[in-house]
Amino acid sequence: MFNHLESRLNRLRRTSHLDDAQISKFSSMQQFGTQKEFLAFCVHKFESLTDTKIIDAKIVGDFAFTFKGTTEVNHGRALGKKEYPIEIGLKYKGLTFEWGVKVGDKGGYEGKETYNGPFSLSQVPTDVVTDLMMGRF
Amino acid sequence: MFTNLESRLSRLRKASHLDDAQISKFASLEKPGTEKQFLAFCVAYFESVGKCKIAEAKILPHAGFTFEGTVTVNLGRAAGKQEAPIEIGILYDGGLTFEWGVSISGKQRYEGKKTLKSPFDLWVVAQEIAAPLMMGKF
């Protein structure tokens, strides 16, 4: 098909078809995989994976995001759940993402991960809140 | 907010709010930015901008995409427009470097390569591939 890439493509070839519905869905999107989509996906993931409600989500400059809201921390059967303010900061350079999470006066944590490819970024918000989910802060 | 990143974030801060509709739109997406979504976006882009009709689009394992279909080629006032078969191949290195090649009527017409600054610029790849088709420069 084209000199330099043909042999590599042939070695890798496999089928993975799209249906018309998938194509038309994305034809309505002006751009694909933008920061704003990622921001919205992070809000959705933070809220669905943890007892967190994000009230403010921002794209910061060209390479970062911040999220503010509240999160519920479980203090055990006697004390029950208590709500704390939460702040999440996330920045990236290429495929390396760094984040910091602060939960009121309870503490917080930081993390860093380099992802395998540009199509693996959906894993980022899950990695960001893993310690929060496990109560490790 | 958090020790290491606070000052860097502060320098960069600007507002770019989401509304609830945007969040709920993406709440229905299982994952954003997947290979299959990229494939679908490329098909939509090639068809809307590149005057193509893509009949088949494939994901190559971990490393690339192929598209086959037809493109409308303008052969001048005398001959008019004609449909020709087109093949588009895209490879990436697992990082942010993408290479592509486009053949029309079985002949290699152009190739390209781009290293993206950000993983959120993937749509630029489709744009760069489709640009020569849109301009008829191939």
mmCIF file of C-alpha atoms in Angstrom:
data_model
loop_
_atom_site.group_PDB
_atom_site.id
_atom_site.type_symbol
_atom_site.label_atom_id
_atom_site.label_comp_id
_atom_site.label_asym_id
_atom_site.label_seq_id
_atom_site.Cartn_x
_atom_site.Cartn_y
_atom_site.Cartn_z
ATOM 1 C CA MET A 1 0.000 0.000 0.000
ATOM 2 C CA PHE A 2 2.771 2.403 0.918
ATOM 3 C CA ASN A 3 6.405 1.376 0.890
ATOM 4 C CA HIS A 4 7.646 2.005 4.394
ATOM 5 C CA LEU A 5 4.728 0.806 6.436
ATOM 6 C CA GLU A 6 3.269 -2.006 4.352
ATOM 7 C CA SER A 7 5.152 -4.928 5.845
ATOM 8 C CA ARG A 8 4.578 -3.797 9.387
ATOM 9 C CA LEU A 9 0.885 -3.326 8.732
ATOM 10 C CA ASN A 10 0.606 -6.777 7.200
ATOM 11 C CA ARG A 11 2.178 -8.392 10.216
ATOM 12 C CA LEU A 12 -0.259 -6.698 12.516
ATOM 13 C CA ARG A 13 -3.457 -7.002 10.547
ATOM 14 C CA ARG A 14 -6.654 -8.101 12.286
ATOM 15 C CA THR A 15 -10.267 -7.121 11.972
ATOM 16 C CA SER A 16 -12.196 -4.863 14.267
ATOM 17 C CA HIS A 17 -15.192 -3.465 12.466
ATOM 18 C CA LEU A 18 -17.272 -0.456 13.283
ATOM 19 C CA ASP A 19 -20.971 -0.249 12.814
ATOM 20 C CA ASP A 20 -22.700 2.755 11.276
ATOM 21 C CA ALA A 21 -24.070 3.882 14.627
ATOM 22 C CA GLN A 22 -20.580 4.209 16.052
ATOM 23 C CA ILE A 23 -19.439 6.234 13.087
ATOM 24 C CA SER A 24 -22.407 8.587 13.137
ATOM 25 C CA LYS A 25 -21.996 9.091 16.861
ATOM 26 C CA PHE A 26 -18.490 10.417 16.387
ATOM 27 C CA SER A 27 -19.228 12.327 13.226
ATOM 28 C CA SER A 28 -21.038 14.821 15.429
ATOM 29 C CA MET A 29 -17.930 15.484 17.466
ATOM 30 C CA GLN A 30 -15.789 18.299 16.199
ATOM 31 C CA GLN A 31 -12.703 16.964 17.881
ATOM 32 C CA PHE A 32 -11.819 13.670 19.437
ATOM 33 C CA GLY A 33 -10.286 12.859 22.812
ATOM 34 C CA THR A 34 -10.015 16.445 23.972
ATOM 35 C CA GLN A 35 -9.078 17.769 27.399
ATOM 36 C CA LYS A 36 -12.688 18.734 27.992
ATOM 37 C CA GLU A 37 -13.906 15.208 27.314
ATOM 38 C CA PHE A 38 -11.241 13.891 29.644
ATOM 39 C CA LEU A 39 -12.244 16.411 32.331
ATOM 40 C CA ALA A 40 -15.875 15.307 32.083
ATOM 41 C CA PHE A 41 -14.890 11.650 32.179
ATOM 42 C CA CYS A 42 -12.768 12.247 35.296
ATOM 43 C CA VAL A 43 -15.697 13.967 37.042
ATOM 44 C CA HIS A 44 -17.908 11.027 36.153
ATOM 45 C CA LYS A 45 -15.345 8.474 37.352
ATOM 46 C CA PHE A 46 -14.531 10.287 40.599
ATOM 47 C CA GLU A 47 -18.235 10.498 41.414
ATOM 48 C CA SER A 48 -19.074 6.937 40.426
ATOM 49 C CA LEU A 49 -16.077 5.219 42.028
ATOM 50 C CA THR A 50 -16.110 7.138 45.318
ATOM 51 C CA ASP A 51 -18.569 8.992 47.543
ATOM 52 C CA THR A 52 -17.462 12.244 45.980
ATOM 53 C CA LYS A 53 -19.427 15.119 44.498
ATOM 54 C CA ILE A 54 -17.381 17.385 42.223
ATOM 55 C CA ILE A 55 -18.690 20.946 42.116
ATOM 56 C CA ASP A 56 -15.892 22.597 40.166
ATOM 57 C CA ALA A 57 -13.713 21.112 37.409
ATOM 58 C CA LYS A 58 -11.216 23.149 35.434
ATOM 59 C CA ILE A 59 -8.696 22.799 32.668
ATOM 60 C CA VAL A 60 -5.604 24.587 33.923
ATOM 61 C CA GLY A 61 -3.309 25.998 31.277
ATOM 62 C CA ASP A 62 -2.383 23.473 28.630
ATOM 63 C CA PHE A 63 -1.364 20.542 30.743
ATOM 64 C CA ALA A 64 -3.347 20.255 33.959
ATOM 65 C CA PHE A 65 -6.745 19.870 35.567
ATOM 66 C CA THR A 66 -8.206 20.681 38.989
ATOM 67 C CA PHE A 67 -11.314 19.321 40.672
ATOM 68 C CA LYS A 68 -12.997 20.549 43.851
ATOM 69 C CA GLY A 69 -15.931 19.133 45.741
ATOM 70 C CA THR A 70 -16.832 17.072 48.746
ATOM 71 C CA THR A 71 -16.204 13.470 49.687
ATOM 72 C CA GLU A 72 -17.574 11.196 52.381
ATOM 73 C CA VAL A 73 -15.153 9.402 54.665
ATOM 74 C CA ASN A 74 -16.307 6.454 56.708
ATOM 75 C CA HIS A 75 -15.140 6.650 60.323
ATOM 76 C CA GLY A 76 -16.507 3.304 61.330
ATOM 77 C CA ARG A 77 -19.730 2.066 62.797
ATOM 78 C CA ALA A 78 -19.647 4.301 65.867
ATOM 79 C CA LEU A 79 -18.868 7.612 64.185
ATOM 80 C CA GLY A 80 -20.425 6.958 60.791
ATOM 81 C CA LYS A 81 -19.682 8.908 57.632
ATOM 82 C CA LYS A 82 -18.508 12.493 57.583
ATOM 83 C CA GLU A 83 -18.239 14.861 54.630
ATOM 84 C CA TYR A 84 -14.947 16.630 53.855
ATOM 85 C CA PRO A 85 -13.894 19.039 51.145
ATOM 86 C CA ILE A 86 -11.735 17.404 48.484
ATOM 87 C CA GLU A 87 -9.298 18.914 46.012
ATOM 88 C CA ILE A 88 -7.708 16.939 43.198
ATOM 89 C CA GLY A 89 -4.954 18.272 40.973
ATOM 90 C CA LEU A 90 -3.776 16.426 37.890
ATOM 91 C CA LYS A 91 -1.050 17.428 35.489
ATOM 92 C CA TYR A 92 0.648 15.661 32.612
ATOM 93 C CA LYS A 93 3.632 15.788 30.336
ATOM 94 C CA GLY A 94 3.292 13.531 27.333
ATOM 95 C CA LEU A 95 1.956 10.270 28.719
ATOM 96 C CA THR A 96 3.195 10.818 32.291
ATOM 97 C CA PHE A 97 0.495 11.975 34.694
ATOM 98 C CA GLU A 98 1.024 13.271 38.224
ATOM 99 C CA TRP A 99 -1.692 13.925 40.732
ATOM 100 C CA GLY A 100 -2.309 15.161 44.239
ATOM 101 C CA VAL A 101 -5.410 14.622 46.342
ATOM 102 C CA LYS A 102 -6.246 16.512 49.530
ATOM 103 C CA VAL A 103 -9.139 15.474 51.746
ATOM 104 C CA GLY A 104 -10.009 18.307 54.155
ATOM 105 C CA ASP A 105 -7.832 18.138 57.251
ATOM 106 C CA LYS A 106 -7.665 14.355 56.991
ATOM 107 C CA GLY A 107 -4.594 14.337 54.775
ATOM 108 C CA GLY A 108 -3.951 13.398 51.203
ATOM 109 C CA TYR A 109 -1.622 11.663 48.802
ATOM 110 C CA GLU A 110 0.243 12.052 45.545
ATOM 111 C CA GLY A 111 0.807 9.686 42.647
ATOM 112 C CA LYS A 112 2.527 9.408 39.298
ATOM 113 C CA GLU A 113 2.079 7.025 36.375
ATOM 114 C CA THR A 114 3.304 6.764 32.799
ATOM 115 C CA TYR A 115 0.722 5.204 30.504
ATOM 116 C CA ASN A 116 1.323 2.808 27.638
ATOM 117 C CA GLY A 117 -0.275 4.845 24.923
ATOM 118 C CA PRO A 118 -2.616 7.698 24.081
ATOM 119 C CA PHE A 119 -5.531 5.265 24.078
ATOM 120 C CA SER A 120 -5.006 4.213 27.712
ATOM 121 C CA LEU A 121 -5.949 7.471 29.381
ATOM 122 C CA SER A 122 -9.309 6.196 30.588
ATOM 123 C CA GLN A 123 -7.323 4.455 33.335
ATOM 124 C CA VAL A 124 -6.069 7.754 34.775
ATOM 125 C CA PRO A 125 -9.078 8.767 36.933
ATOM 126 C CA THR A 126 -9.297 5.282 38.416
ATOM 127 C CA ASP A 127 -5.617 5.435 39.379
ATOM 128 C CA VAL A 128 -6.114 8.908 40.870
ATOM 129 C CA VAL A 129 -8.826 7.773 43.284
ATOM 130 C CA THR A 130 -7.548 4.290 44.106
ATOM 131 C CA ASP A 131 -5.990 5.437 47.405
ATOM 132 C CA LEU A 132 -9.150 7.391 48.210
ATOM 133 C CA MET A 133 -11.267 4.295 47.601
ATOM 134 C CA MET A 134 -8.994 2.249 49.860
ATOM 135 C CA GLY A 135 -8.926 4.912 52.595
ATOM 136 C CA ARG A 136 -5.157 5.289 52.213
ATOM 137 C CA PHE A 137 -4.628 8.966 52.999
ATOM 138 C CA MET B 1 -3.217 22.146 47.937
ATOM 139 C CA PHE B 2 -0.542 19.503 47.584
ATOM 140 C CA THR B 3 3.110 20.190 48.074
ATOM 141 C CA ASN B 4 4.858 19.410 44.832
ATOM 142 C CA LEU B 5 2.310 20.505 42.283
ATOM 143 C CA GLU B 6 0.679 23.491 43.931
ATOM 144 C CA SER B 7 2.958 26.226 42.673
ATOM 145 C CA ARG B 8 3.052 24.874 39.138
ATOM 146 C CA LEU B 9 -0.725 24.591 39.025
ATOM 147 C CA SER B 10 -1.152 28.075 40.440
ATOM 148 C CA ARG B 11 0.927 29.553 37.672
ATOM 149 C CA LEU B 12 -1.188 27.872 35.063
ATOM 150 C CA ARG B 13 -4.618 28.439 36.501
ATOM 151 C CA LYS B 14 -7.462 29.489 34.243
ATOM 152 C CA ALA B 15 -11.131 28.674 34.238
ATOM 153 C CA SER B 16 -12.722 26.270 31.809
ATOM 154 C CA HIS B 17 -15.947 25.041 33.318
ATOM 155 C CA LEU B 18 -18.035 22.090 32.343
ATOM 156 C CA ASP B 19 -21.762 22.239 32.379
ATOM 157 C CA ASP B 20 -23.928 19.389 33.613
ATOM 158 C CA ALA B 21 -24.914 18.421 30.082
ATOM 159 C CA GLN B 22 -21.303 17.803 29.143
ATOM 160 C CA ILE B 23 -20.712 15.689 32.195
ATOM 161 C CA SER B 24 -23.826 13.611 31.663
ATOM 162 C CA LYS B 25 -22.910 13.154 27.998
ATOM 163 C CA PHE B 26 -19.631 11.574 28.953
ATOM 164 C CA ALA B 27 -21.070 9.719 31.889
ATOM 165 C CA SER B 28 -22.631 7.443 29.300
ATOM 166 C CA LEU B 29 -19.278 6.700 27.688
ATOM 167 C CA GLU B 30 -17.593 3.735 29.218
ATOM 168 C CA LYS B 31 -14.164 5.019 28.252
ATOM 169 C CA PRO B 32 -13.145 8.118 26.348
ATOM 170 C CA GLY B 33 -10.288 8.200 23.895
ATOM 171 C CA THR B 34 -10.195 4.531 22.978
ATOM 172 C CA GLU B 35 -8.784 3.133 19.750
ATOM 173 C CA LYS B 36 -12.267 2.295 18.521
ATOM 174 C CA GLN B 37 -13.483 5.834 19.125
ATOM 175 C CA PHE B 38 -10.447 7.154 17.300
ATOM 176 C CA LEU B 39 -11.184 4.806 14.408
ATOM 177 C CA ALA B 40 -14.775 6.048 14.267
ATOM 178 C CA PHE B 41 -13.681 9.664 14.472
ATOM 179 C CA CYS B 42 -11.204 9.146 11.616
ATOM 180 C CA VAL B 43 -13.910 7.563 9.444
ATOM 181 C CA ALA B 44 -16.252 10.452 10.164
ATOM 182 C CA TYR B 45 -13.490 12.962 9.500
ATOM 183 C CA PHE B 46 -12.260 11.374 6.270
ATOM 184 C CA GLU B 47 -15.826 11.218 5.002
ATOM 185 C CA SER B 48 -16.824 14.730 5.981
ATOM 186 C CA VAL B 49 -13.608 16.560 5.153
ATOM 187 C CA GLY B 50 -11.667 14.275 2.828
ATOM 188 C CA LYS B 51 -14.409 13.527 0.288
ATOM 189 C CA CYS B 52 -14.047 9.803 1.041
ATOM 190 C CA LYS B 53 -16.482 6.997 1.591
ATOM 191 C CA ILE B 54 -14.869 4.504 3.940
ATOM 192 C CA ALA B 55 -16.120 0.960 3.434
ATOM 193 C CA GLU B 56 -13.885 -0.777 5.942
ATOM 194 C CA ALA B 57 -11.974 0.397 9.009
ATOM 195 C CA LYS B 58 -9.787 -1.813 11.155
ATOM 196 C CA ILE B 59 -7.787 -1.619 14.334
ATOM 197 C CA LEU B 60 -4.395 -3.298 14.065
ATOM 198 C CA PRO B 61 -3.302 -4.766 17.388
ATOM 199 C CA HIS B 62 -1.749 -2.129 19.643
ATOM 200 C CA ALA B 63 -0.178 -0.223 16.849
ATOM 201 C CA GLY B 64 -2.256 1.046 13.991
ATOM 202 C CA PHE B 65 -5.349 1.423 11.871
ATOM 203 C CA THR B 66 -6.311 0.841 8.249
ATOM 204 C CA PHE B 67 -9.130 2.359 6.209
ATOM 205 C CA GLU B 68 -10.333 1.295 2.780
ATOM 206 C CA GLY B 69 -12.946 2.917 0.588
ATOM 207 C CA THR B 70 -13.303 5.341 -2.270
ATOM 208 C CA VAL B 71 -12.388 8.971 -2.770
ATOM 209 C CA THR B 72 -13.717 11.484 -5.267
ATOM 210 C CA VAL B 73 -10.893 12.729 -7.480
ATOM 211 C CA ASN B 74 -11.243 15.748 -9.719
ATOM 212 C CA LEU B 75 -9.596 15.034 -13.095
ATOM 213 C CA GLY B 76 -10.163 18.472 -14.519
ATOM 214 C CA ARG B 77 -12.892 20.141 -16.520
ATOM 215 C CA ALA B 78 -12.782 17.658 -19.399
ATOM 216 C CA ALA B 79 -12.738 14.411 -17.459
ATOM 217 C CA GLY B 80 -14.738 15.630 -14.469
ATOM 218 C CA LYS B 81 -14.908 13.899 -11.114
ATOM 219 C CA GLN B 82 -14.240 10.237 -10.694
ATOM 220 C CA GLU B 83 -14.294 7.820 -7.804
ATOM 221 C CA ALA B 84 -11.046 5.997 -7.042
ATOM 222 C CA PRO B 85 -10.206 3.369 -4.426
ATOM 223 C CA ILE B 86 -8.316 4.708 -1.426
ATOM 224 C CA GLU B 87 -6.329 3.013 1.315
ATOM 225 C CA ILE B 88 -5.149 4.826 4.435
ATOM 226 C CA GLY B 89 -2.830 3.304 6.998
ATOM 227 C CA ILE B 90 -1.904 4.800 10.371
ATOM 228 C CA LEU B 91 0.730 3.455 12.713
ATOM 229 C CA TYR B 92 1.816 4.743 16.089
ATOM 230 C CA ASP B 93 4.734 3.839 18.287
ATOM 231 C CA GLY B 94 2.779 3.268 21.487
ATOM 232 C CA GLY B 95 3.669 6.812 22.437
ATOM 233 C CA LEU B 96 2.661 10.000 20.710
ATOM 234 C CA THR B 97 4.344 9.550 17.313
ATOM 235 C CA PHE B 98 1.997 8.718 14.430
ATOM 236 C CA GLU B 99 2.912 7.775 10.849
ATOM 237 C CA TRP B 100 0.532 7.423 7.958
ATOM 238 C CA GLY B 101 0.417 6.570 4.306
ATOM 239 C CA VAL B 102 -2.284 7.106 1.712
ATOM 240 C CA SER B 103 -2.627 5.282 -1.603
ATOM 241 C CA ILE B 104 -5.157 6.051 -4.306
ATOM 242 C CA SER B 105 -5.875 3.635 -7.148
ATOM 243 C CA GLY B 106 -3.125 1.387 -5.838
ATOM 244 C CA LYS B 107 -0.412 4.044 -6.014
ATOM 245 C CA GLN B 108 1.231 5.543 -2.975
ATOM 246 C CA ARG B 109 0.331 9.231 -2.955
ATOM 247 C CA TYR B 110 1.638 10.644 0.297
ATOM 248 C CA GLU B 111 3.017 9.792 3.712
ATOM 249 C CA GLY B 112 3.311 11.773 6.891
ATOM 250 C CA LYS B 113 4.598 11.646 10.427
ATOM 251 C CA LYS B 114 3.760 13.688 13.514
ATOM 252 C CA THR B 115 4.698 13.586 17.162
ATOM 253 C CA LEU B 116 1.896 15.035 19.244
ATOM 254 C CA LYS B 117 2.647 17.343 22.159
ATOM 255 C CA SER B 118 -0.327 16.093 24.096
ATOM 256 C CA PRO B 119 -2.353 12.870 24.192
ATOM 257 C CA PHE B 120 -5.418 15.101 23.866
ATOM 258 C CA ASP B 121 -4.439 16.148 20.353
ATOM 259 C CA LEU B 122 -5.244 12.856 18.625
ATOM 260 C CA TRP B 123 -7.856 14.489 16.420
ATOM 261 C CA VAL B 124 -4.999 16.431 14.787
ATOM 262 C CA VAL B 125 -3.810 13.173 13.210
ATOM 263 C CA ALA B 126 -7.073 12.768 11.289
ATOM 264 C CA GLN B 127 -6.934 16.421 10.320
ATOM 265 C CA GLU B 128 -3.396 16.161 8.911
ATOM 266 C CA ILE B 129 -4.186 13.001 6.962
ATOM 267 C CA ALA B 130 -7.337 14.480 5.459
ATOM 268 C CA ALA B 131 -5.826 17.873 4.571
ATOM 269 C CA PRO B 132 -4.239 16.821 1.236
ATOM 270 C CA LEU B 133 -7.472 15.051 0.279
ATOM 271 C CA MET B 134 -9.471 18.152 1.038
ATOM 272 C CA MET B 135 -7.081 20.320 -0.999
ATOM 273 C CA GLY B 136 -6.750 17.779 -3.801
ATOM 274 C CA LYS B 137 -2.969 17.886 -3.301
ATOM 275 C CA PHE B 138 -1.779 14.345 -3.772
#
